[in-house]
PDB file of C-alpha atoms in Angstrom:
ATOM      1  CA  UNK G 230     136.243 174.861 118.067  1.00 49.00           C
ATOM      2  CA  UNK G 231     136.916 171.746 115.877  1.00 51.00           C
ATOM      3  CA  UNK G 232     138.710 170.345 118.878  1.00 52.00           C
ATOM      4  CA  UNK G 233     135.644 170.758 121.094  1.00 55.00           C
ATOM      5  CA  UNK G 234     133.148 169.277 118.372  1.00 49.00           C
ATOM      6  CA  UNK G 235     135.557 166.518 117.925  1.00 39.00           C
ATOM      7  CA  UNK G 236     135.757 165.926 121.460  1.00 42.00           C
ATOM      8  CA  UNK G 237     131.841 166.140 121.834  1.00 43.00           C
ATOM      9  CA  UNK G 238     131.444 163.576 118.947  1.00 39.00           C
ATOM     10  CA  UNK G 239     133.880 161.085 120.687  1.00 38.00           C
ATOM     11  CA  UNK G 240     131.821 161.402 124.155  1.00 37.00           C
ATOM     12  CA  UNK G 241     128.678 160.506 121.935  1.00 37.00           C
ATOM     13  CA  UNK G 242     130.413 157.681 120.064  1.00 40.00           C
ATOM     14  CA  UNK G 243     131.904 156.176 123.513  1.00 38.00           C
ATOM     15  CA  UNK G 244     128.515 156.564 125.217  1.00 43.00           C
ATOM     16  CA  UNK G 245     126.606 154.670 122.245  1.00 45.00           C
ATOM     17  CA  UNK G 246     129.529 151.984 122.433  1.00 47.00           C
ATOM     18  CA  UNK G 247     128.794 151.692 126.155  1.00 48.00           C
ATOM     19  CA  UNK G 248     125.113 151.491 125.758  1.00 46.00           C
ATOM     20  CA  UNK G 249     125.160 148.864 123.074  1.00 59.00           C
ATOM     21  CA  UNK G 250     127.746 146.788 125.142  1.00 58.00           C
ATOM     22  CA  UNK G 251     125.551 146.821 128.210  1.00 53.00           C
ATOM     23  CA  UNK G 252     122.842 144.885 126.244  1.00 78.00           C
ATOM     24  CA  UNK G 253     125.254 142.177 124.985  1.00 93.00           C
ATOM     25  CA  UNK G 254     126.046 139.104 126.875  1.00 95.00           C
ATOM     26  CA  UNK G 255     125.677 135.520 127.385  1.00 97.00           C
ATOM     27  CA  UNK G 256     122.129 134.314 126.723  1.00 97.00           C
ATOM     28  CA  UNK G 257     122.616 130.975 128.894  1.00 97.00           C
ATOM     29  CA  UNK G 258     124.563 129.699 131.798  1.00 97.00           C
ATOM     30  CA  UNK G 259     127.873 128.061 130.965  1.00 97.00           C
ATOM     31  CA  UNK G 260     127.764 124.461 129.634  1.00 97.00           C
ATOM     32  CA  UNK G 261     130.460 121.918 130.433  1.00 97.00           C
ATOM     33  CA  UNK G 262     134.024 123.057 130.750  1.00 98.00           C
ATOM     34  CA  UNK G 263     136.611 122.952 127.904  1.00 97.00           C
ATOM     35  CA  UNK G 264     139.121 120.806 130.086  1.00 97.00           C
ATOM     36  CA  UNK G 265     136.516 117.941 129.730  1.00 97.00           C
ATOM     37  CA  UNK G 266     137.122 117.660 126.099  1.00 97.00           C
ATOM     38  CA  UNK G 267     140.002 116.659 124.023  1.00 96.00           C
ATOM     39  CA  UNK G 268     141.995 119.394 122.233  1.00 96.00           C
ATOM     40  CA  UNK G 269     141.993 119.478 118.497  1.00 96.00           C
ATOM     41  CA  UNK G 270     144.843 117.381 116.816  1.00 95.00           C
ATOM     42  CA  UNK G 271     145.241 120.017 113.962  1.00 95.00           C
ATOM     43  CA  UNK G 272     145.977 123.902 113.553  1.00 95.00           C
ATOM     44  CA  UNK G 273     143.567 126.532 114.703  1.00 96.00           C
ATOM     45  CA  UNK G 274     143.349 129.779 112.543  1.00 95.00           C
ATOM     46  CA  UNK G 275     143.451 132.992 113.957  1.00 93.00           C
ATOM     47  CA  UNK G 276     140.408 135.328 113.851  1.00 89.00           C
ATOM     48  CA  UNK G 277     141.787 138.102 111.704  1.00 83.00           C
ATOM     49  CA  UNK G 278     138.630 139.842 110.351  1.00 82.00           C
ATOM     50  CA  UNK G 279     134.817 139.966 111.196  1.00 80.00           C
ATOM     51  CA  UNK G 280     134.159 139.220 107.278  1.00 77.00           C
ATOM     52  CA  UNK G 281     135.526 136.903 104.742  1.00 78.00           C
ATOM     53  CA  UNK G 282     135.206 139.087 101.656  1.00 76.00           C
ATOM     54  CA  UNK G 283     133.525 142.089 100.251  1.00 90.00           C
ATOM     55  CA  UNK G 284     129.801 141.697 100.648  1.00 94.00           C
ATOM     56  CA  UNK G 285     129.139 142.843  96.857  1.00 95.00           C
ATOM     57  CA  UNK G 286     131.087 139.834  95.898  1.00 94.00           C
ATOM     58  CA  UNK G 287     129.160 137.679  98.080  1.00 95.00           C
ATOM     59  CA  UNK G 288     125.886 138.957  97.016  1.00 95.00           C
ATOM     60  CA  UNK G 289     126.938 138.327  93.265  1.00 95.00           C
ATOM     61  CA  UNK G 290     127.056 134.628  94.040  1.00 95.00           C
ATOM     62  CA  UNK G 291     123.978 135.023  95.902  1.00 96.00           C
ATOM     63  CA  UNK G 292     125.580 133.154  98.803  1.00 97.00           C
ATOM     64  CA  UNK G 293     122.984 134.074 101.521  1.00 97.00           C
ATOM     65  CA  UNK G 294     120.092 132.974  99.083  1.00 98.00           C
ATOM     66  CA  UNK G 295     121.750 129.518  98.138  1.00 98.00           C
ATOM     67  CA  UNK G 296     122.533 128.636 101.602  1.00 98.00           C
ATOM     68  CA  UNK G 297     118.913 129.599 102.931  1.00 98.00           C
ATOM     69  CA  UNK G 298     117.384 127.505  99.928  1.00 98.00           C
ATOM     70  CA  UNK G 299     119.476 124.322 100.756  1.00 98.00           C
ATOM     71  CA  UNK G 300     118.791 124.576 104.490  1.00 98.00           C
ATOM     72  CA  UNK G 301     115.016 125.301 103.852  1.00 98.00           C
ATOM     73  CA  UNK G 302     115.077 128.323 106.228  1.00 98.00           C
ATOM     74  CA  UNK G 303     111.505 129.825 106.321  1.00 98.00           C
ATOM     75  CA  UNK G 304     109.636 132.724 108.088  1.00 98.00           C
ATOM     76  CA  UNK G 305     109.048 132.018 111.684  1.00 98.00           C
ATOM     77  CA  UNK G 306     112.230 130.097 112.197  1.00 98.00           C
ATOM     78  CA  UNK G 307     114.760 130.956 114.840  1.00 98.00           C
ATOM     79  CA  UNK G 308     118.075 130.881 113.286  1.00 98.00           C
ATOM     80  CA  UNK G 309     121.543 131.004 115.024  1.00 98.00           C
ATOM     81  CA  UNK G 310     124.163 132.915 113.086  1.00 98.00           C
ATOM     82  CA  UNK G 311     127.174 131.264 114.918  1.00 98.00           C
ATOM     83  CA  UNK G 312     130.403 133.422 114.654  1.00 97.00           C
ATOM     84  CA  UNK G 313     128.356 136.158 113.107  1.00 97.00           C
ATOM     85  CA  UNK G 314     131.288 138.620 112.552  1.00 95.00           C
ATOM     86  CA  UNK G 315     130.111 141.617 110.735  1.00 95.00           C
ATOM     87  CA  UNK G 316     126.640 140.208 110.290  1.00 97.00           C
ATOM     88  CA  UNK G 317     126.531 139.336 106.454  1.00 97.00           C
ATOM     89  CA  UNK G 318     124.199 136.610 107.053  1.00 98.00           C
ATOM     90  CA  UNK G 319     122.316 138.096 109.941  1.00 98.00           C
ATOM     91  CA  UNK G 320     121.232 141.230 108.127  1.00 98.00           C
ATOM     92  CA  UNK G 321     119.845 138.928 105.296  1.00 98.00           C
ATOM     93  CA  UNK G 322     118.379 136.070 107.338  1.00 98.00           C
ATOM     94  CA  UNK G 323     116.332 138.881 109.501  1.00 98.00           C
ATOM     95  CA  UNK G 324     114.035 139.845 106.612  1.00 98.00           C
ATOM     96  CA  UNK G 325     113.698 136.143 105.490  1.00 98.00           C
ATOM     97  CA  UNK G 326     112.547 134.773 108.920  1.00 98.00           C
ATOM     98  CA  UNK G 327     110.148 137.965 109.324  1.00 98.00           C
ATOM     99  CA  UNK G 328     108.622 139.483 112.253  1.00 97.00           C
ATOM    100  CA  UNK G 329     107.361 136.020 113.689  1.00 98.00           C
ATOM    101  CA  UNK G 330     110.931 134.657 113.531  1.00 98.00           C
ATOM    102  CA  UNK G 331     114.384 135.736 114.806  1.00 98.00           C
ATOM    103  CA  UNK G 332     118.172 135.654 114.364  1.00 98.00           C
ATOM    104  CA  UNK G 333     120.577 135.034 117.029  1.00 98.00           C
ATOM    105  CA  UNK G 334     123.745 136.608 116.159  1.00 98.00           C
ATOM    106  CA  UNK G 335     126.507 134.765 118.179  1.00 98.00           C
ATOM    107  CA  UNK G 336     130.279 135.592 118.366  1.00 98.00           C
ATOM    108  CA  UNK G 337     133.100 135.505 121.110  1.00 97.00           C
ATOM    109  CA  UNK G 338     134.232 138.883 119.870  1.00 96.00           C
ATOM    110  CA  UNK G 339     132.346 141.337 121.843  1.00 96.00           C
ATOM    111  CA  UNK G 340     133.330 144.322 119.700  1.00 95.00           C
ATOM    112  CA  UNK G 341     131.932 142.604 116.509  1.00 96.00           C
ATOM    113  CA  UNK G 342     128.645 142.272 118.053  1.00 97.00           C
ATOM    114  CA  UNK G 343     128.480 146.010 119.211  1.00 96.00           C
ATOM    115  CA  UNK G 344     129.299 147.048 115.656  1.00 97.00           C
ATOM    116  CA  UNK G 345     126.482 144.565 114.530  1.00 97.00           C
ATOM    117  CA  UNK G 346     124.141 145.988 116.816  1.00 97.00           C
ATOM    118  CA  UNK G 347     124.445 149.330 115.372  1.00 96.00           C
ATOM    119  CA  UNK G 348     124.268 147.977 112.026  1.00 97.00           C
ATOM    120  CA  UNK G 349     120.998 146.492 112.616  1.00 97.00           C
ATOM    121  CA  UNK G 350     119.535 149.373 114.161  1.00 96.00           C
ATOM    122  CA  UNK G 351     120.488 151.500 111.366  1.00 96.00           C
ATOM    123  CA  UNK G 352     118.628 148.879 109.028  1.00 97.00           C
ATOM    124  CA  UNK G 353     115.620 149.050 111.230  1.00 97.00           C
ATOM    125  CA  UNK G 354     115.933 145.219 111.971  1.00 97.00           C
ATOM    126  CA  UNK G 355     114.122 144.402 114.948  1.00 96.00           C
ATOM    127  CA  UNK G 356     114.347 140.556 115.368  1.00 98.00           C
ATOM    128  CA  UNK G 357     117.955 139.993 115.917  1.00 98.00           C
ATOM    129  CA  UNK G 358     119.331 138.907 119.325  1.00 97.00           C
ATOM    130  CA  UNK G 359     122.953 139.070 120.286  1.00 98.00           C
ATOM    131  CA  UNK G 360     124.917 136.638 122.005  1.00 98.00           C
ATOM    132  CA  UNK G 361     128.175 136.604 123.374  1.00 98.00           C
ATOM    133  CA  UNK G 362     129.808 133.227 123.330  1.00 98.00           C
ATOM    134  CA  UNK G 363     133.043 131.762 124.593  1.00 98.00           C
ATOM    135  CA  UNK G 364     135.835 129.619 122.412  1.00 97.00           C
ATOM    136  CA  UNK G 365     134.216 126.324 124.082  1.00 98.00           C
ATOM    137  CA  UNK G 366     130.662 127.323 124.596  1.00 98.00           C
ATOM    138  CA  UNK G 367     128.144 129.195 122.568  1.00 98.00           C
ATOM    139  CA  UNK G 368     126.117 129.844 125.673  1.00 98.00           C
ATOM    140  CA  UNK G 369     122.673 129.744 123.984  1.00 98.00           C
ATOM    141  CA  UNK G 370     119.430 128.829 125.525  1.00 98.00           C
ATOM    142  CA  UNK G 371     118.128 124.888 125.460  1.00 97.00           C
ATOM    143  CA  UNK G 372     115.993 124.269 122.431  1.00 97.00           C
ATOM    144  CA  UNK G 373     115.982 127.754 120.914  1.00 98.00           C
ATOM    145  CA  UNK G 374     117.324 127.194 117.419  1.00 98.00           C
ATOM    146  CA  UNK G 375     115.464 125.878 114.567  1.00 98.00           C
ATOM    147  CA  UNK G 376     118.645 125.764 112.538  1.00 98.00           C
ATOM    148  CA  UNK G 377     122.144 127.027 112.766  1.00 98.00           C
ATOM    149  CA  UNK G 378     124.791 128.250 110.380  1.00 98.00           C
ATOM    150  CA  UNK G 379     128.556 128.396 110.785  1.00 98.00           C
ATOM    151  CA  UNK G 380     129.957 130.228 107.724  1.00 98.00           C
ATOM    152  CA  UNK G 381     133.615 130.359 107.131  1.00 96.00           C
ATOM    153  CA  UNK G 382     134.620 130.242 110.807  1.00 97.00           C
ATOM    154  CA  UNK G 383     134.770 126.756 111.840  1.00 98.00           C
ATOM    155  CA  UNK G 384     138.545 126.604 111.224  1.00 97.00           C
ATOM    156  CA  UNK G 385     138.773 129.256 114.082  1.00 97.00           C
ATOM    157  CA  UNK G 386     136.925 127.412 116.872  1.00 97.00           C
ATOM    158  CA  UNK G 387     139.698 126.721 119.034  1.00 96.00           C
ATOM    159  CA  UNK G 388     137.924 123.982 121.075  1.00 97.00           C
ATOM    160  CA  UNK G 389     135.633 122.287 118.495  1.00 98.00           C
ATOM    161  CA  UNK G 390     134.897 119.193 120.313  1.00 98.00           C
ATOM    162  CA  UNK G 391     133.628 121.164 123.313  1.00 98.00           C
ATOM    163  CA  UNK G 392     131.943 123.882 121.237  1.00 98.00           C
ATOM    164  CA  UNK G 393     130.018 121.409 119.253  1.00 98.00           C
ATOM    165  CA  UNK G 394     129.007 119.492 122.290  1.00 98.00           C
ATOM    166  CA  UNK G 395     127.717 122.570 124.077  1.00 98.00           C
ATOM    167  CA  UNK G 396     125.869 123.883 120.925  1.00 98.00           C
ATOM    168  CA  UNK G 397     123.849 120.856 120.664  1.00 97.00           C
ATOM    169  CA  UNK G 398     121.320 121.460 123.486  1.00 97.00           C
ATOM    170  CA  UNK G 399     120.470 124.753 121.941  1.00 98.00           C
ATOM    171  CA  UNK G 400     119.165 123.011 118.671  1.00 98.00           C
ATOM    172  CA  UNK G 401     115.613 121.603 118.437  1.00 96.00           C
ATOM    173  CA  UNK G 402     115.487 118.060 117.562  1.00 91.00           C
ATOM    174  CA  UNK G 403     116.448 117.448 113.854  1.00 89.00           C
ATOM    175  CA  UNK G 404     117.363 121.354 113.595  1.00 97.00           C
ATOM    176  CA  UNK G 405     119.820 121.447 110.719  1.00 98.00           C
ATOM    177  CA  UNK G 406     123.341 122.965 111.180  1.00 98.00           C
ATOM    178  CA  UNK G 407     124.840 124.222 108.041  1.00 98.00           C
ATOM    179  CA  UNK G 408     128.642 124.532 108.006  1.00 98.00           C
ATOM    180  CA  UNK G 409     130.341 126.548 105.310  1.00 98.00           C
ATOM    181  CA  UNK G 410     134.053 126.269 104.457  1.00 98.00           C
ATOM    182  CA  UNK G 411     136.787 125.721 101.945  1.00 97.00           C
ATOM    183  CA  UNK G 412     138.417 122.707 100.984  1.00 97.00           C
ATOM    184  CA  UNK G 413     142.061 123.741 102.411  1.00 96.00           C
ATOM    185  CA  UNK G 414     143.931 123.026 105.663  1.00 96.00           C
ATOM    186  CA  UNK G 415     142.756 125.118 108.655  1.00 96.00           C
ATOM    187  CA  UNK G 416     145.883 126.834 109.056  1.00 94.00           C
ATOM    188  CA  UNK G 417     144.876 128.328 105.750  1.00 94.00           C
ATOM    189  CA  UNK G 418     141.240 129.238 106.759  1.00 94.00           C
ATOM    190  CA  UNK G 419     139.570 126.303 105.781  1.00 96.00           C
ATOM    191  CA  UNK G 420     138.603 122.890 106.950  1.00 97.00           C
ATOM    192  CA  UNK G 421     138.951 119.753 104.587  1.00 97.00           C
ATOM    193  CA  UNK G 422     135.698 118.087 104.361  1.00 97.00           C
ATOM    194  CA  UNK G 423     136.968 114.592 105.788  1.00 97.00           C
ATOM    195  CA  UNK G 424     138.269 116.386 108.965  1.00 97.00           C
ATOM    196  CA  UNK G 425     134.975 118.168 109.490  1.00 98.00           C
ATOM    197  CA  UNK G 426     132.924 115.016 109.146  1.00 98.00           C
ATOM    198  CA  UNK G 427     135.194 113.392 111.596  1.00 98.00           C
ATOM    199  CA  UNK G 428     135.000 116.015 114.211  1.00 98.00           C
ATOM    200  CA  UNK G 429     131.146 116.431 114.046  1.00 98.00           C
ATOM    201  CA  UNK G 430     130.658 112.640 114.053  1.00 97.00           C
ATOM    202  CA  UNK G 431     133.203 112.182 117.099  1.00 97.00           C
ATOM    203  CA  UNK G 432     130.514 114.564 119.004  1.00 97.00           C
ATOM    204  CA  UNK G 433     127.584 112.610 117.454  1.00 96.00           C
ATOM    205  CA  UNK G 434     126.312 114.763 114.792  1.00 97.00           C
ATOM    206  CA  UNK G 435     124.997 112.827 111.839  1.00 96.00           C
ATOM    207  CA  UNK G 436     125.734 114.099 108.263  1.00 97.00           C
ATOM    208  CA  UNK G 437     122.597 115.139 105.975  1.00 98.00           C
ATOM    209  CA  UNK G 438     124.286 116.116 102.778  1.00 98.00           C
ATOM    210  CA  UNK G 439     127.111 118.102 101.478  1.00 98.00           C
ATOM    211  CA  UNK G 440     126.685 120.887  98.476  1.00 98.00           C
ATOM    212  CA  UNK G 441     129.375 122.769  96.276  1.00 97.00           C
ATOM    213  CA  UNK G 442     128.341 126.578  96.554  1.00 97.00           C
ATOM    214  CA  UNK G 443     128.754 128.810  93.623  1.00 95.00           C
ATOM    215  CA  UNK G 444     132.039 130.594  92.692  1.00 92.00           C
ATOM    216  CA  UNK G 445     134.621 130.340  95.476  1.00 91.00           C
ATOM    217  CA  UNK G 446     131.941 130.081  98.089  1.00 92.00           C
ATOM    218  CA  UNK G 447     133.386 126.616  99.305  1.00 96.00           C
ATOM    219  CA  UNK G 448     131.086 124.001 100.501  1.00 98.00           C
ATOM    220  CA  UNK G 449     128.001 123.649 102.704  1.00 98.00           C
ATOM    221  CA  UNK G 450     127.965 120.534 104.876  1.00 98.00           C
ATOM    222  CA  UNK G 451     124.733 119.695 106.712  1.00 98.00           C
ATOM    223  CA  UNK G 452     124.349 117.976 109.635  1.00 98.00           C
ATOM    224  CA  UNK G 453     121.688 117.081 112.251  1.00 97.00           C
ATOM    225  CA  UNK G 454     122.475 117.393 116.085  1.00 96.00           C
ATOM    226  CA  UNK G 455     122.989 114.102 118.213  1.00 95.00           C
ATOM    227  CA  UNK G 456     120.272 112.959 120.446  1.00 88.00           C
ATOM    228  CA  UNK G 457     120.243 114.210 123.783  1.00 81.00           C
ATOM    229  CA  UNK G 458     119.093 111.335 125.278  1.00 77.00           C
ATOM    230  CA  UNK G 459     122.021 108.903 125.777  1.00 76.00           C
ATOM    231  CA  UNK G 460     124.514 110.790 123.980  1.00 86.00           C
ATOM    232  CA  UNK G 461     128.113 110.195 124.417  1.00 89.00           C
ATOM    233  CA  UNK G 462     130.224 111.408 127.490  1.00 94.00           C
ATOM    234  CA  UNK G 463     133.048 114.219 126.776  1.00 96.00           C
ATOM    235  CA  UNK G 464     135.334 111.609 128.012  1.00 94.00           C
ATOM    236  CA  UNK G 465     134.492 109.170 125.432  1.00 95.00           C
ATOM    237  CA  UNK G 466     135.285 111.851 122.338  1.00 96.00           C
ATOM    238  CA  UNK G 467     138.307 111.008 120.479  1.00 96.00           C
ATOM    239  CA  UNK G 468     139.987 113.722 118.765  1.00 96.00           C
ATOM    240  CA  UNK G 469     140.581 113.345 115.007  1.00 96.00           C
ATOM    241  CA  UNK G 470     144.200 113.042 113.698  1.00 78.00           C
ATOM    242  CA  UNK G 471     146.209 112.585 110.613  1.00 48.00           C
ATOM    243  CA  UNK G 472     143.755 109.963 109.308  1.00 46.00           C
ATOM    244  CA  UNK G 473     141.137 112.952 108.889  1.00 47.00           C
ATOM    245  CA  UNK G 474     143.263 114.869 106.219  1.00 44.00           C
ATOM    246  CA  UNK G 475     144.287 117.584 108.109  1.00 43.00           C
ATOM    247  CA  UNK G 476     147.637 118.098 106.552  1.00 41.00           C
TER     248      UNK G 476
END
């Protein structure tokens, strides 16, 4: 009987996973291919976990609240949680933006999005969309985001110049892009701030401000997207090297 019960539960679980997976895909046509851009001239960290650390610890530092205040996130906004992973910020931003706003949880790992879809359903969050992305392209609709956050994941983007270039059209004019990372080499799951500035500037983003977050939260660097009119061609982007402090 136990074996039959377990088998029945497994069938239900697999069926549920299939249902979630069917609803998760790309939200926009592909952007410019990765081959049009220079590869990064520094290590790329491997994706090893959908979460940086225990959520209770992050809550004790008020990580989500601090980032929301510094970026001036408000009800009614559509916010992209780029590289959402387990959804730490997604489930906290959802109540903040409210029923007139939305959160777009984007990730390149479909399994993470499936688990996050289950989580948001269990929490009764109805204003979350799920977007499958590619390592060089978040595949998000044009002018769909009022703001975007990339939290402790920038060092894992294997094609940063292509990814940033293809992200830009999804951002509304002057939409803030908040990148959170640690001041350590990319091979150690951080991004030196000078390297970050160099790579975003190379694509045409403009730095607005940099803040030190509480505790071990790292820094929050805020950028505005490049102007769509007259932005540089992918072939004109020059990869940052040792001068950006990558070692």
